[in-house]
PDB file of C-alpha atoms in Angstrom:
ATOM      1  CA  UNK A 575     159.277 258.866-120.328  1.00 83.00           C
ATOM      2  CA  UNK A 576     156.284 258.535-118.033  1.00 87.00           C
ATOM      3  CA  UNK A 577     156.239 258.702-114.544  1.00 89.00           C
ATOM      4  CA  UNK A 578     155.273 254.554-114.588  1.00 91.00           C
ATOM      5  CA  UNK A 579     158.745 253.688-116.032  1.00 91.00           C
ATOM      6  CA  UNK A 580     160.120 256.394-113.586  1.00 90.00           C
ATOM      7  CA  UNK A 581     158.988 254.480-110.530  1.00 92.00           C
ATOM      8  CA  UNK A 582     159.518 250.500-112.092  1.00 93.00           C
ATOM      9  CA  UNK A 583     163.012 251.792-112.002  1.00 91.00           C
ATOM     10  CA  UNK A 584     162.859 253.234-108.266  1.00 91.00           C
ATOM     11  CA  UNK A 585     161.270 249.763-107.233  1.00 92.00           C
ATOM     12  CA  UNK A 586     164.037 247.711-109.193  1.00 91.00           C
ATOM     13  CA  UNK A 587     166.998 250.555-107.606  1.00 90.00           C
ATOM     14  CA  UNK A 588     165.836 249.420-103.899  1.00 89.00           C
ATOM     15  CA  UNK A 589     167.636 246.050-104.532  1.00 89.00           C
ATOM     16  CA  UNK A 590     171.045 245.372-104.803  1.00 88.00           C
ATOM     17  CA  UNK A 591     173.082 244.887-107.249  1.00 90.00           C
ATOM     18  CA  UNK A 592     173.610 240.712-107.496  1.00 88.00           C
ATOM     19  CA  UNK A 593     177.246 240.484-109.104  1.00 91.00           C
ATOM     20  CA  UNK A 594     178.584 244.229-109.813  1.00 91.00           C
ATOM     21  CA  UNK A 595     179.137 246.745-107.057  1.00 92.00           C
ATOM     22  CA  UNK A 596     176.693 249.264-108.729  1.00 92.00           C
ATOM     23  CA  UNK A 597     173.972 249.099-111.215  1.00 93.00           C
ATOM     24  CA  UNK A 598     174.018 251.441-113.977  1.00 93.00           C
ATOM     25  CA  UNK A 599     170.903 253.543-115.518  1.00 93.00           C
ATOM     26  CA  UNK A 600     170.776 254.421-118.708  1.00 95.00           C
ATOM     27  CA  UNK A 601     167.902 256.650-119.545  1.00 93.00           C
ATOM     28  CA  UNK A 602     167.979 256.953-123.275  1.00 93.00           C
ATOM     29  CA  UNK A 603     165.711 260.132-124.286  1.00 90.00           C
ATOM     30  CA  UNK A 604     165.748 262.500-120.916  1.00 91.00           C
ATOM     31  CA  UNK A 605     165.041 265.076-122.851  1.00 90.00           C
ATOM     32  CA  UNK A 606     161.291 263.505-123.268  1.00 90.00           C
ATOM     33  CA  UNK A 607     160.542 263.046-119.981  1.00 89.00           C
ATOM     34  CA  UNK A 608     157.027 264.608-118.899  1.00 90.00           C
ATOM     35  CA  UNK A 609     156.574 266.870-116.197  1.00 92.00           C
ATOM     36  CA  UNK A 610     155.632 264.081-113.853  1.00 93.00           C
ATOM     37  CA  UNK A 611     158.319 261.378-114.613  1.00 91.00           C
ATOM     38  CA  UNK A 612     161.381 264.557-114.515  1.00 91.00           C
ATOM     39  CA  UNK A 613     160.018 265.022-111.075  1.00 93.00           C
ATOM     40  CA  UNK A 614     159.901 261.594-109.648  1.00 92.00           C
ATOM     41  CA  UNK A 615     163.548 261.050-111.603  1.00 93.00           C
ATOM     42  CA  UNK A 616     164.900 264.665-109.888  1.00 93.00           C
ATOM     43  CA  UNK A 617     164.054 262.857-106.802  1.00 90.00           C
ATOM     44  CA  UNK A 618     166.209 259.456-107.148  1.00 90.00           C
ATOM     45  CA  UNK A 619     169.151 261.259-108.779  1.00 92.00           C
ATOM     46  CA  UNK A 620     169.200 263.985-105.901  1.00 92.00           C
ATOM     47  CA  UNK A 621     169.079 261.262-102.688  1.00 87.00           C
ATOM     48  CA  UNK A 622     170.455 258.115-104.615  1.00 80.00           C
ATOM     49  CA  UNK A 623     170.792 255.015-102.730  1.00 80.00           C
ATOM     50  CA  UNK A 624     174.557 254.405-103.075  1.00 82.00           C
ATOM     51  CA  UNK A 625     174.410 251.493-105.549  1.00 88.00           C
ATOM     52  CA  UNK A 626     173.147 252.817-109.101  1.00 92.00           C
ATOM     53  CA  UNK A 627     175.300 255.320-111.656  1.00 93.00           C
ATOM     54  CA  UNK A 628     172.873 257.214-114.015  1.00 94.00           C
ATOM     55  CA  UNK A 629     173.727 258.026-117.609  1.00 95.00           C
ATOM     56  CA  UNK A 630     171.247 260.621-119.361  1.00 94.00           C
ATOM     57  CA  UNK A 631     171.552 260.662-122.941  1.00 94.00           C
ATOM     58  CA  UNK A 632     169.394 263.463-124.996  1.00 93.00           C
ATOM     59  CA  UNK A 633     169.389 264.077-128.552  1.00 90.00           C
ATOM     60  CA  UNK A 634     168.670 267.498-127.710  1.00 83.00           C
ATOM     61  CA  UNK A 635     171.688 269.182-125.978  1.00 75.00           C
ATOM     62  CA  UNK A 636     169.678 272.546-124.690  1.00 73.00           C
ATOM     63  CA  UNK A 637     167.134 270.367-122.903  1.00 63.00           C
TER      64      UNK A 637
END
């Protein structure tokens, strides 16, 4: 996961949700994230904006 996709999703987080109270984030392969997208993800996930849940799925457990 590339630091690119990392900040599409940032832009499309800084909107609210139209019909739900909270839009979910399922990030399917965290365990591939590079150096620069796990660093602009830490980011969002430590100072969310009060609207999104995040799921991280891995197919590697001790990553």
């Amino acid at each position: 996961i590339k630091i690119e996709q990392v900040r599409s999703l940032q832009k499309e987080l800084a909107y609210r949700p139209l019909e739900a109270p909270q839009k979910v984030c399922l990030i399917d392969g965290a365990d591939k994230l590079n150096l620069a997208g796990g660093n602009a993800l830490l980011k969002t996930l430590e100072e969310p904006n009060g609207n999104a849940l995040f799921i991280l799925l891995s197919a590697h457990s001790e990553r």
